Amino acid sequence: MTRHYLRGEAQARFTAARIDAIRSIGDLAQQQGCEFIVVCGDVFETNQLSRQTIGRALEALAAVPVPVYLLPGNHDPLEPVTIYRSPQFVRDCPPHVHVLTSSDPVTVREGVELISAPWSGKHPDTDLVGAAVSSALAGPRMPSLGQPVPDVCAQGPGSDLVRIVVGHGAVDVLDPDRANPASIALAPLERALADGHIHYVALGDRHSRTSVGDSGAVWYSGAPEVTDFREHFPGDVLVVDLGPGAAPVVTPHHVGRWVYRTMHREINNATDVAALARDLAGQPDKDRTVLRLALRGALGVADRAALAELLEEQGDVFACLSLWERHTSLRTHADGSELAELGLGGFLGAAAEEMHQQAQGEPVPAGDHALDLAELTEDDDPLAWEFSAEAPPDAQSATDALALLYRFSQEVTR
Amino acid sequence: MRLHSLHLRDVKGVQERTVDFPDSGVVVIEGPNEIGKTTLLEAFDLLLDSRAKASSRSRAVKALQPVGRDVGPRVEAEFTVGNHRLRFAKQWLRGVATELDIISPVREHVSGEAAQQRLDGILAESLDRPLWDALRFTQAGELGQMSLTDSAVLTRALDGASGVDLHTADGAPLLERVEAEFLRYFTPTGRVGGELKAALAAASAARDDAVLAHGAVSETQELVERHARLRARAAELSAREAALEDRLERARSQDAEVSRVVSAHEESTAALAQARQDSVRAREDLSRRERAVADLAAVESRLLAARESVAQQRRELDDALEAGESLIQERDAAREARERARAVAEVAAADAEQADALDRLARLDAELERLADLRQQELRLREELQTIPAIDAAVLRKLEAAEGQVVRLRARQEASSARVTLEALGAVRAVLVNGEAIDVDTTPGSESGQVVAVRGGLSIELPDQLRVTVTPEAGGAQLAAELQEAEASWGRLLEQAGVEDIAAARDATARRSAARARVQAVGERRSDLLGGREEGALLEEVAQLRETLESPVRTRPDDYPVPEDITTARAVSRAAARARTEAEAALEEAVTRLRQHEQQGERRALAVERSQTVIETLNERLTADRARLIESQQATPDDMLRERMAAAEARHAQVEARAAVTGRELDETDVAGVRARVGEAEQGQAEHAEQVRSVRHEQAQVHGQVELVSGEGRQETYDLALGEFLRLRQELEVVHRRARAARQLRETLGRHRETAHRAYVRPYREEICRLGRLVYDDGFDVDIDDDLTIRSRTLAGTTVAFEQLSGGAKEQLGILARLAVASLVDRAAGVPVIIDDALGYTDPDRLDRVSAVFTGPGQDTQVVLLTCTPERYQGILGATTIRLTA
């Protein structure tokens, strides 16, 4: 999904950064002496991408100096409209890029085998990884889908063959949906790891870098470029050193260049505003930073105006600067001394006083007027939208009106 | 401001004038026109005007200079403004000078440019210019409304009077900005517009795009699901295939067994039919042979009968031919008889014609004789007519008229002519009167011969002695001439008619008409006799008849005498004709009978011939049949045929028994059931194949669509569209938030401003009403606008808009408004109310009452009234009057 809160050029830069991540990964692989790269699903955000996007991704992949194995995940499954069988992909796919289209083991080189569990639809009804592993370990003579890993194996421990499982989806121990039939069962994998049948489980789906279980050999590498505030350790790739009989050595490397950050602040006076201004100014790489502010407190009219000005100014510098409405609550001061400073006489004073009283009301709950766009959930239908210009005055509009009055008065006085 | 004294020197028409004003109350400055009342005010204005410095040579300044005098106009005034009391003087153009003496609070003297600056400073600080301008009322100026809202002094006064502190001097520019801000987002009438509208339109458009893109994604989703469904369906179908094939196999093997039973039965049934056919054929062969023998005998007997019949027919034919001879004879006899009858009839007819001709000739001769007689008679009568004079009625009338004229003229001459009486005096004397000798009597008094009428002239002659010629008068002479003419005419007419006199003429006329009537009678009789015929035609007919009679008589039989008379001839002729007709009929009948007889004979001969042919045919057939029968009997004797029949019947019975066996077998088999099962199985198979085909077809279709869609990048398009929409939506929220702020600010400020204005308006209106009621009555009221202009006036229940008021009423309201303002503002900050020659419009009745209102404010404020008609302000109590003289 595109990051809609990013405006025009920021959006384009972010998209470019995600393509750049592929090149960075390639560079890293060369630098680290990696033999090959596996991408565990969701290579593409959807199967219905524009030719331009696919073309750019393939172009970047072509520049990667080692073989690359792509696993279809839940975003890009091997469904009828799959990208992997599209004429463009088939035509332009570089020879060293391979798509893992079946659960048959793939030999990367003598002694290295990939057991992959590609998705063939968005809603599998079984543990694909478990099935693939069972099938691979049982050998081609005894295919039995969905059965636990048999004890007798075609190639037992002691063999020099290194088996890497490449899977996608939620692992049952991390999946909040207990009833999900497609959850990847961790226990059999750990048994197989312990028994030396398999040596590493590379997983995709989670954007946060995560080691699953205690084996140290089951990992989600996380997204190579951050995509959301909620992600932990995003922007990393894992370099895995693997050999028969040895525990895997997993080293994270940061390739992502963008940052998503949330700042919580108490703002109650001009000093706080100035401090916030300093903090914002001190942020590095602003043009690649998506920053959201959770502000709480009560401000006078003048400070409010100053804050608004600050946010507007900095908003132009950051890739994105927004108020986290759900966690932002700013009241307007009760004493209204700034208004007195302006010396508004006559009816202006009376009008200012009226609006000031209204601005004292409860702060408007977030989501009522302002939409917290960064927090749209999947259940919301963003297209079901009604706009009305007839909203009656409330604390919010009174506050804004006061700020406007403040600004104009200053301009007139000047 | 308060004016204490004003001094002018060499200003316009004023050489030197000083006016002192009392500190308060009404000052009436009166004087005739052109005395310089208005000049006082203009001079004072220019004195205070910072632009009209002493060094100025502006047009306004030059206008102060008296006409034709090169002197420097000087104006000096002493007045109090704010807390300053000061004296200020300026002299322009000549002897330029500026002098300022501040009298209190601190004495100070300044001159020159600095004096002007000092004064400007004091005025800027303490003089309310708008008020100063507003409270001057000149008759020559506009009768319109004063501009009061800009006056700080009045505003303070109104604030004070209204008890609220609502006004602000900064309001206007601020409100302008607010309005401008509001108009960024809304139309002047408050509808969505400007940036808000643009943002809303952009968001809506983006939403529509996203909805469209979402539709495309959903479509793809559906396609993928359909693809999956089809695959499941295909798998299901192929799973069912084996069962269906098995079922068909079983049904088919059952069907083979059933088919065997059925075909066995069909065979035996066919054999039975063959046996039955053989048997029937053998029986037929035998019966055909028997029928052939019988047929032969029948033909023989028919031939015999035919021969007998033809012999009989021949006999009858011969008889008929004999009978024909006698009929021919009868016909010939009848033909002879008819010829005779014809000859007799012709003779008789000729006789009858002859007799008719004789008779007719006799009658015509008699008629011609009578006609000749009548012609003779007519000739005679015409000769007689010639002897009578030809006088007809017209000639007679002319004669009578001419005679009448002569008689009338004579009578007139006789009556009118002068008379000459001849008397012989003495002896009788022969006198020639008109050449006619008359003897004149001697006896006097005897009339005869002595009196002579003069008539046409008279000549009396005593022969040889004397001749007296009397010439009548002109009328007499003419009458005599006319008479002579008439007599001559009459004589001519008689002569022409050939009669002596009128009586003879009448007689001739009568005789002539009688003779003519007789001629006519004879003519009529002749034409009666002819009866329309021409006499020539009669003669011709006679000639013809004679010719007829003389023509030669045709041959007649000797024994046939000529008939005696015409009647007999005619009777004989009729009888002969009848006889001829009868003979002709008899002949015809005989001919007809003969022909009928001949036809009958021919028919009989034909019948005989036909019978003969039949006999021959029968004979031939009989010969042939007999030969054939013999031949076939030789080939297959009769006995053999009988044996064959017996054998065929035996075989039939045998086959029948076998067919019964297979029939039972068939009955015991469920043929229909087995066949139906086969049909069902086959149909099931076909349906299955059809389903497979349709699923494959649909799969191919979906596959095609999938291929089509997969390159379109629909999800990405949707994501981009949705992102754009959400962004624009957020932008809209931001703009909307700003718009709401602007709207609320505008609304709130506007409302409060309205309230403030309403608050100022109240005391102002109350003061105007108070003053107004002094002039008018309790019904007086005004409606004041927010900008303190008078909107309308109400009097005696009638409300009239200000603009529609009369000039006088406007003037009155103008003065009332100024006085109201004057009484509202405080004494120190206020300015004089100056009214220049007003109330010119006002009717005299009102004047007294208007004057009354000056009294009130005048106690606190300076009120200066300039007028050339002092009577106008006579009603003002306690007024100071200053009279200006030249």
PDB file of N, CA, C and O in Angstrom, chain A residues 2 4 46 48-50 53 80 346-347 350 354-355 358 369 373 382-383 385 387 389 391-392 394 396-398 400 411, chain B residues 166-167 174 177 200 207 220 227 706 713-716 719 723 725-726 729-730 733 737 740-741 743-745 749 751-752:
ATOM      1  N   THR A   2       0.438   2.207  -0.779  1.00  0.00           N
ATOM      2  CA  THR A   2       1.201   3.452  -0.810  1.00  0.00           C
ATOM      3  C   THR A   2       0.965   4.228   0.477  1.00  0.00           C
ATOM      4  O   THR A   2      -0.039   4.048   1.146  1.00  0.00           O
ATOM      5  N   HIS A   4      -0.160   7.215   1.821  1.00  0.00           N
ATOM      6  CA  HIS A   4      -0.935   8.341   1.294  1.00  0.00           C
ATOM      7  C   HIS A   4      -0.674   9.638   2.048  1.00  0.00           C
ATOM      8  O   HIS A   4      -0.932  10.710   1.552  1.00  0.00           O
ATOM      9  N   THR A  46       1.427  -6.369  -4.321  1.00  0.00           N
ATOM     10  CA  THR A  46       0.208  -6.963  -4.846  1.00  0.00           C
ATOM     11  C   THR A  46       0.549  -7.569  -6.193  1.00  0.00           C
ATOM     12  O   THR A  46       1.589  -7.266  -6.781  1.00  0.00           O
ATOM     13  N   GLN A  48      -1.240  -7.001  -8.687  1.00  0.00           N
ATOM     14  CA  GLN A  48      -1.702  -6.074  -9.718  1.00  0.00           C
ATOM     15  C   GLN A  48      -0.931  -4.770  -9.629  1.00  0.00           C
ATOM     16  O   GLN A  48      -1.437  -3.773  -9.122  1.00  0.00           O
ATOM     17  N   LEU A  49       0.290  -4.844 -10.107  1.00  0.00           N
ATOM     18  CA  LEU A  49       1.144  -3.663 -10.080  1.00  0.00           C
ATOM     19  C   LEU A  49       1.312  -3.134 -11.487  1.00  0.00           C
ATOM     20  O   LEU A  49       1.154  -3.867 -12.472  1.00  0.00           O
ATOM     21  N   SER A  50       1.687  -1.870 -11.548  1.00  0.00           N
ATOM     22  CA  SER A  50       1.893  -1.282 -12.867  1.00  0.00           C
ATOM     23  C   SER A  50       3.163  -1.847 -13.484  1.00  0.00           C
ATOM     24  O   SER A  50       4.058  -2.307 -12.798  1.00  0.00           O
ATOM     25  N   THR A  53       6.372  -0.297 -12.112  1.00  0.00           N
ATOM     26  CA  THR A  53       6.858  -0.770 -10.825  1.00  0.00           C
ATOM     27  C   THR A  53       7.586  -2.115 -10.984  1.00  0.00           C
ATOM     28  O   THR A  53       8.692  -2.317 -10.468  1.00  0.00           O
ATOM     29  N   PRO A  80      -4.210 -16.905 -10.252  1.00  0.00           N
ATOM     30  CA  PRO A  80      -4.264 -16.732 -11.716  1.00  0.00           C
ATOM     31  C   PRO A  80      -3.634 -15.425 -12.192  1.00  0.00           C
ATOM     32  O   PRO A  80      -3.036 -15.401 -13.252  1.00  0.00           O
ATOM     33  N   GLY A 346     -14.109  47.776  22.468  1.00  0.00           N
ATOM     34  CA  GLY A 346     -15.425  47.771  21.859  1.00  0.00           C
ATOM     35  C   GLY A 346     -15.924  46.381  21.554  1.00  0.00           C
ATOM     36  O   GLY A 346     -15.676  45.425  22.285  1.00  0.00           O
ATOM     37  N   PHE A 347     -16.626  46.304  20.416  1.00  0.00           N
ATOM     38  CA  PHE A 347     -17.262  45.020  20.092  1.00  0.00           C
ATOM     39  C   PHE A 347     -16.229  43.929  19.805  1.00  0.00           C
ATOM     40  O   PHE A 347     -16.511  42.768  19.968  1.00  0.00           O
ATOM     41  N   ALA A 350     -15.614  42.194  22.965  1.00  0.00           N
ATOM     42  CA  ALA A 350     -16.760  41.371  23.359  1.00  0.00           C
ATOM     43  C   ALA A 350     -16.797  40.096  22.534  1.00  0.00           C
ATOM     44  O   ALA A 350     -17.029  38.998  23.050  1.00  0.00           O
ATOM     45  N   GLU A 354     -16.341  36.147  23.741  1.00  0.00           N
ATOM     46  CA  GLU A 354     -17.329  35.091  23.478  1.00  0.00           C
ATOM     47  C   GLU A 354     -16.642  33.845  22.906  1.00  0.00           C
ATOM     48  O   GLU A 354     -16.861  32.721  23.352  1.00  0.00           O
ATOM     49  N   MET A 355     -15.759  34.074  21.924  1.00  0.00           N
ATOM     50  CA  MET A 355     -15.072  32.941  21.300  1.00  0.00           C
ATOM     51  C   MET A 355     -14.129  32.281  22.295  1.00  0.00           C
ATOM     52  O   MET A 355     -13.951  31.065  22.296  1.00  0.00           O
ATOM     53  N   GLN A 358     -16.008  29.915  24.349  1.00  0.00           N
ATOM     54  CA  GLN A 358     -16.330  28.683  23.617  1.00  0.00           C
ATOM     55  C   GLN A 358     -15.100  27.787  23.484  1.00  0.00           C
ATOM     56  O   GLN A 358     -15.202  26.569  23.555  1.00  0.00           O
ATOM     57  N   HIS A 369     -13.612  15.195  13.747  1.00  0.00           N
ATOM     58  CA  HIS A 369     -13.466  16.144  12.651  1.00  0.00           C
ATOM     59  C   HIS A 369     -12.254  15.820  11.805  1.00  0.00           C
ATOM     60  O   HIS A 369     -12.333  15.767  10.603  1.00  0.00           O
ATOM     61  N   LEU A 373      -5.137   9.741   9.577  1.00  0.00           N
ATOM     62  CA  LEU A 373      -4.970   8.956   8.368  1.00  0.00           C
ATOM     63  C   LEU A 373      -3.967   7.831   8.540  1.00  0.00           C
ATOM     64  O   LEU A 373      -4.055   6.807   7.878  1.00  0.00           O
ATOM     65  N   PRO A 382     -12.480   3.514   3.505  1.00  0.00           N
ATOM     66  CA  PRO A 382     -12.075   4.919   3.350  1.00  0.00           C
ATOM     67  C   PRO A 382     -12.908   5.623   2.284  1.00  0.00           C
ATOM     68  O   PRO A 382     -12.958   6.844   2.242  1.00  0.00           O
ATOM     69  N   LEU A 383     -13.580   4.858   1.446  1.00  0.00           N
ATOM     70  CA  LEU A 383     -14.339   5.498   0.368  1.00  0.00           C
ATOM     71  C   LEU A 383     -15.736   5.883   0.819  1.00  0.00           C
ATOM     72  O   LEU A 383     -16.429   6.634   0.147  1.00  0.00           O
ATOM     73  N   TRP A 385     -17.518   8.091   2.575  1.00  0.00           N
ATOM     74  CA  TRP A 385     -17.112   9.396   3.087  1.00  0.00           C
ATOM     75  C   TRP A 385     -18.186  10.416   2.790  1.00  0.00           C
ATOM     76  O   TRP A 385     -18.701  10.479   1.680  1.00  0.00           O
ATOM     77  N   PHE A 387     -19.017  14.557   3.391  1.00  0.00           N
ATOM     78  CA  PHE A 387     -18.474  15.829   3.858  1.00  0.00           C
ATOM     79  C   PHE A 387     -19.613  16.815   4.038  1.00  0.00           C
ATOM     80  O   PHE A 387     -20.512  16.896   3.200  1.00  0.00           O
ATOM     81  N   ALA A 389     -20.221  20.921   5.118  1.00  0.00           N
ATOM     82  CA  ALA A 389     -19.605  22.203   5.472  1.00  0.00           C
ATOM     83  C   ALA A 389     -20.426  22.897   6.549  1.00  0.00           C
ATOM     84  O   ALA A 389     -20.154  24.035   6.901  1.00  0.00           O
ATOM     85  N   ALA A 391     -20.886  22.157   9.774  1.00  0.00           N
ATOM     86  CA  ALA A 391     -20.620  21.879  11.184  1.00  0.00           C
ATOM     87  C   ALA A 391     -20.783  23.149  12.022  1.00  0.00           C
ATOM     88  O   ALA A 391     -20.271  24.212  11.647  1.00  0.00           O
ATOM     89  N   PRO A 392     -21.503  23.067  13.124  1.00  0.00           N
ATOM     90  CA  PRO A 392     -21.699  24.260  13.960  1.00  0.00           C
ATOM     91  C   PRO A 392     -20.403  24.599  14.695  1.00  0.00           C
ATOM     92  O   PRO A 392     -19.519  23.753  14.838  1.00  0.00           O
ATOM     93  N   ASP A 394     -17.623  25.052  17.406  1.00  0.00           N
ATOM     94  CA  ASP A 394     -17.306  24.301  18.619  1.00  0.00           C
ATOM     95  C   ASP A 394     -15.967  24.823  19.164  1.00  0.00           C
ATOM     96  O   ASP A 394     -15.447  25.827  18.686  1.00  0.00           O
ATOM     97  N   GLN A 396     -13.025  23.709  18.912  1.00  0.00           N
ATOM     98  CA  GLN A 396     -11.975  23.705  17.890  1.00  0.00           C
ATOM     99  C   GLN A 396     -12.051  24.946  17.001  1.00  0.00           C
ATOM    100  O   GLN A 396     -11.088  25.688  16.849  1.00  0.00           O
ATOM    101  N   SER A 397     -13.256  25.155  16.437  1.00  0.00           N
ATOM    102  CA  SER A 397     -13.374  26.280  15.509  1.00  0.00           C
ATOM    103  C   SER A 397     -13.201  27.599  16.265  1.00  0.00           C
ATOM    104  O   SER A 397     -12.651  28.566  15.732  1.00  0.00           O
ATOM    105  N   ALA A 398     -13.642  27.638  17.531  1.00  0.00           N
ATOM    106  CA  ALA A 398     -13.502  28.863  18.306  1.00  0.00           C
ATOM    107  C   ALA A 398     -12.019  29.145  18.546  1.00  0.00           C
ATOM    108  O   ALA A 398     -11.558  30.283  18.425  1.00  0.00           O
ATOM    109  N   ASP A 400      -9.541  28.178  16.662  1.00  0.00           N
ATOM    110  CA  ASP A 400      -8.957  28.617  15.399  1.00  0.00           C
ATOM    111  C   ASP A 400      -9.359  30.060  15.083  1.00  0.00           C
ATOM    112  O   ASP A 400      -8.551  30.853  14.598  1.00  0.00           O
ATOM    113  N   GLU A 411      -1.531  42.147  12.721  1.00  0.00           N
ATOM    114  CA  GLU A 411      -1.235  42.720  11.413  1.00  0.00           C
ATOM    115  C   GLU A 411      -1.746  44.162  11.327  1.00  0.00           C
ATOM    116  O   GLU A 411      -1.091  45.051  10.813  1.00  0.00           O
TER     117      GLU A 411
ATOM    118  N   LEU B 166     -18.653  49.561  23.461  1.00  0.00           N
ATOM    119  CA  LEU B 166     -18.601  48.564  22.396  1.00  0.00           C
ATOM    120  C   LEU B 166     -17.877  49.033  21.151  1.00  0.00           C
ATOM    121  O   LEU B 166     -17.485  48.245  20.331  1.00  0.00           O
ATOM    122  N   HIS B 167     -17.740  50.270  21.045  1.00  0.00           N
ATOM    123  CA  HIS B 167     -17.171  50.732  19.792  1.00  0.00           C
ATOM    124  C   HIS B 167     -15.661  50.594  19.792  1.00  0.00           C
ATOM    125  O   HIS B 167     -15.029  50.531  20.813  1.00  0.00           O
ATOM    126  N   LEU B 174      -9.825  45.687  10.489  1.00  0.00           N
ATOM    127  CA  LEU B 174      -9.864  44.308  10.959  1.00  0.00           C
ATOM    128  C   LEU B 174     -10.997  43.551  10.284  1.00  0.00           C
ATOM    129  O   LEU B 174     -10.837  42.435   9.771  1.00  0.00           O
ATOM    130  N   ARG B 177     -10.199  42.513   6.822  1.00  0.00           N
ATOM    131  CA  ARG B 177      -9.381  41.308   6.722  1.00  0.00           C
ATOM    132  C   ARG B 177     -10.212  40.059   6.980  1.00  0.00           C
ATOM    133  O   ARG B 177     -10.070  39.044   6.302  1.00  0.00           O
ATOM    134  N   LEU B 200     -12.909  20.750  -1.837  1.00  0.00           N
ATOM    135  CA  LEU B 200     -14.002  19.770  -1.800  1.00  0.00           C
ATOM    136  C   LEU B 200     -14.133  19.100  -3.159  1.00  0.00           C
ATOM    137  O   LEU B 200     -14.275  17.878  -3.262  1.00  0.00           O
ATOM    138  N   ARG B 207     -12.097  10.905  -4.835  1.00  0.00           N
ATOM    139  CA  ARG B 207     -12.879   9.802  -4.298  1.00  0.00           C
ATOM    140  C   ARG B 207     -13.528   9.014  -5.441  1.00  0.00           C
ATOM    141  O   ARG B 207     -13.523   7.785  -5.480  1.00  0.00           O
ATOM    142  N   THR B 220     -11.305  -7.880 -10.518  1.00  0.00           N
ATOM    143  CA  THR B 220     -10.205  -8.842 -10.606  1.00  0.00           C
ATOM    144  C   THR B 220     -10.350  -9.903  -9.521  1.00  0.00           C
ATOM    145  O   THR B 220     -10.178 -11.106  -9.778  1.00  0.00           O
ATOM    146  N   HIS B 227     -12.130 -18.207 -11.041  1.00  0.00           N
ATOM    147  CA  HIS B 227     -11.120 -19.143 -11.536  1.00  0.00           C
ATOM    148  C   HIS B 227     -10.999 -20.327 -10.597  1.00  0.00           C
ATOM    149  O   HIS B 227     -11.005 -21.491 -11.028  1.00  0.00           O
ATOM    150  N   VAL B 706      -8.133 -13.083 -17.220  1.00  0.00           N
ATOM    151  CA  VAL B 706      -7.068 -12.948 -16.226  1.00  0.00           C
ATOM    152  C   VAL B 706      -5.812 -12.403 -16.889  1.00  0.00           C
ATOM    153  O   VAL B 706      -5.173 -11.478 -16.399  1.00  0.00           O
ATOM    154  N   GLY B 713      -2.150  -3.700 -13.585  1.00  0.00           N
ATOM    155  CA  GLY B 713      -1.709  -3.108 -12.325  1.00  0.00           C
ATOM    156  C   GLY B 713      -2.838  -2.424 -11.581  1.00  0.00           C
ATOM    157  O   GLY B 713      -2.696  -1.320 -11.076  1.00  0.00           O
ATOM    158  N   ARG B 714      -3.950  -3.110 -11.523  1.00  0.00           N
ATOM    159  CA  ARG B 714      -5.140  -2.456 -10.973  1.00  0.00           C
ATOM    160  C   ARG B 714      -5.000  -2.127  -9.485  1.00  0.00           C
ATOM    161  O   ARG B 714      -5.454  -1.102  -9.024  1.00  0.00           O
ATOM    162  N   GLN B 715      -4.390  -3.021  -8.750  1.00  0.00           N
ATOM    163  CA  GLN B 715      -4.268  -2.784  -7.314  1.00  0.00           C
ATOM    164  C   GLN B 715      -3.424  -1.536  -7.062  1.00  0.00           C
ATOM    165  O   GLN B 715      -3.780  -0.683  -6.255  1.00  0.00           O
ATOM    166  N   GLU B 716      -2.349  -1.434  -7.816  1.00  0.00           N
ATOM    167  CA  GLU B 716      -1.478  -0.289  -7.615  1.00  0.00           C
ATOM    168  C   GLU B 716      -2.211   0.995  -7.994  1.00  0.00           C
ATOM    169  O   GLU B 716      -2.145   2.002  -7.288  1.00  0.00           O
ATOM    170  N   ASP B 719      -4.423   1.739  -5.185  1.00  0.00           N
ATOM    171  CA  ASP B 719      -3.678   2.242  -4.032  1.00  0.00           C
ATOM    172  C   ASP B 719      -3.294   3.700  -4.239  1.00  0.00           C
ATOM    173  O   ASP B 719      -3.435   4.533  -3.343  1.00  0.00           O
ATOM    174  N   GLY B 723      -4.688   6.726  -2.112  1.00  0.00           N
ATOM    175  CA  GLY B 723      -3.740   7.601  -1.423  1.00  0.00           C
ATOM    176  C   GLY B 723      -4.008   9.046  -1.766  1.00  0.00           C
ATOM    177  O   GLY B 723      -4.063   9.907  -0.881  1.00  0.00           O
ATOM    178  N   PHE B 725      -6.760  10.315  -2.787  1.00  0.00           N
ATOM    179  CA  PHE B 725      -8.035  10.739  -2.180  1.00  0.00           C
ATOM    180  C   PHE B 725      -7.838  11.058  -0.693  1.00  0.00           C
ATOM    181  O   PHE B 725      -8.273  12.097  -0.200  1.00  0.00           O
ATOM    182  N   LEU B 726      -7.168  10.168   0.017  1.00  0.00           N
ATOM    183  CA  LEU B 726      -7.000  10.383   1.450  1.00  0.00           C
ATOM    184  C   LEU B 726      -6.206  11.652   1.719  1.00  0.00           C
ATOM    185  O   LEU B 726      -6.498  12.405   2.647  1.00  0.00           O
ATOM    186  N   ARG B 729      -8.379  14.499   1.003  1.00  0.00           N
ATOM    187  CA  ARG B 729      -9.392  14.562   2.042  1.00  0.00           C
ATOM    188  C   ARG B 729      -8.821  15.257   3.282  1.00  0.00           C
ATOM    189  O   ARG B 729      -9.462  16.082   3.916  1.00  0.00           O
ATOM    190  N   GLN B 730      -7.580  14.913   3.561  1.00  0.00           N
ATOM    191  CA  GLN B 730      -6.938  15.546   4.713  1.00  0.00           C
ATOM    192  C   GLN B 730      -6.748  17.040   4.436  1.00  0.00           C
ATOM    193  O   GLN B 730      -7.012  17.874   5.297  1.00  0.00           O
ATOM    194  N   GLU B 733      -9.862  18.726   5.019  1.00  0.00           N
ATOM    195  CA  GLU B 733     -10.138  18.918   6.440  1.00  0.00           C
ATOM    196  C   GLU B 733      -9.401  20.154   6.962  1.00  0.00           C
ATOM    197  O   GLU B 733      -9.936  20.950   7.723  1.00  0.00           O
ATOM    198  N   ARG B 737     -11.130  23.427   8.265  1.00  0.00           N
ATOM    199  CA  ARG B 737     -10.907  23.932   9.610  1.00  0.00           C
ATOM    200  C   ARG B 737     -10.637  25.436   9.553  1.00  0.00           C
ATOM    201  O   ARG B 737     -11.205  26.214  10.323  1.00  0.00           O
ATOM    202  N   ARG B 740     -13.875  27.192   8.755  1.00  0.00           N
ATOM    203  CA  ARG B 740     -14.787  27.281   9.900  1.00  0.00           C
ATOM    204  C   ARG B 740     -14.354  28.420  10.816  1.00  0.00           C
ATOM    205  O   ARG B 740     -15.170  29.180  11.335  1.00  0.00           O
ATOM    206  N   ALA B 741     -13.021  28.502  11.008  1.00  0.00           N
ATOM    207  CA  ALA B 741     -12.514  29.567  11.879  1.00  0.00           C
ATOM    208  C   ALA B 741     -12.897  30.925  11.303  1.00  0.00           C
ATOM    209  O   ALA B 741     -13.419  31.788  12.010  1.00  0.00           O
ATOM    210  N   ARG B 743     -15.265  31.629   9.280  1.00  0.00           N
ATOM    211  CA  ARG B 743     -16.711  31.846   9.332  1.00  0.00           C
ATOM    212  C   ARG B 743     -17.144  32.235  10.744  1.00  0.00           C
ATOM    213  O   ARG B 743     -17.930  33.148  10.950  1.00  0.00           O
ATOM    214  N   GLN B 744     -16.599  31.521  11.703  1.00  0.00           N
ATOM    215  CA  GLN B 744     -17.017  31.828  13.067  1.00  0.00           C
ATOM    216  C   GLN B 744     -16.571  33.225  13.473  1.00  0.00           C
ATOM    217  O   GLN B 744     -17.322  33.982  14.075  1.00  0.00           O
ATOM    218  N   LEU B 745     -15.349  33.574  13.073  1.00  0.00           N
ATOM    219  CA  LEU B 745     -14.838  34.886  13.436  1.00  0.00           C
ATOM    220  C   LEU B 745     -15.719  35.966  12.816  1.00  0.00           C
ATOM    221  O   LEU B 745     -16.142  36.913  13.470  1.00  0.00           O
ATOM    222  N   LEU B 749     -17.888  38.502  15.064  1.00  0.00           N
ATOM    223  CA  LEU B 749     -17.573  39.933  15.005  1.00  0.00           C
ATOM    224  C   LEU B 749     -18.765  40.706  14.471  1.00  0.00           C
ATOM    225  O   LEU B 749     -19.148  41.745  15.019  1.00  0.00           O
ATOM    226  N   ARG B 751     -21.867  39.971  14.498  1.00  0.00           N
ATOM    227  CA  ARG B 751     -22.967  40.004  15.474  1.00  0.00           C
ATOM    228  C   ARG B 751     -22.692  41.055  16.549  1.00  0.00           C
ATOM    229  O   ARG B 751     -23.559  41.864  16.882  1.00  0.00           O
ATOM    230  N   HIS B 752     -21.475  41.072  17.039  1.00  0.00           N
ATOM    231  CA  HIS B 752     -21.170  42.028  18.112  1.00  0.00           C
ATOM    232  C   HIS B 752     -21.165  43.453  17.594  1.00  0.00           C
ATOM    233  O   HIS B 752     -21.589  44.375  18.290  1.00  0.00           O
TER     234      HIS B 752
END
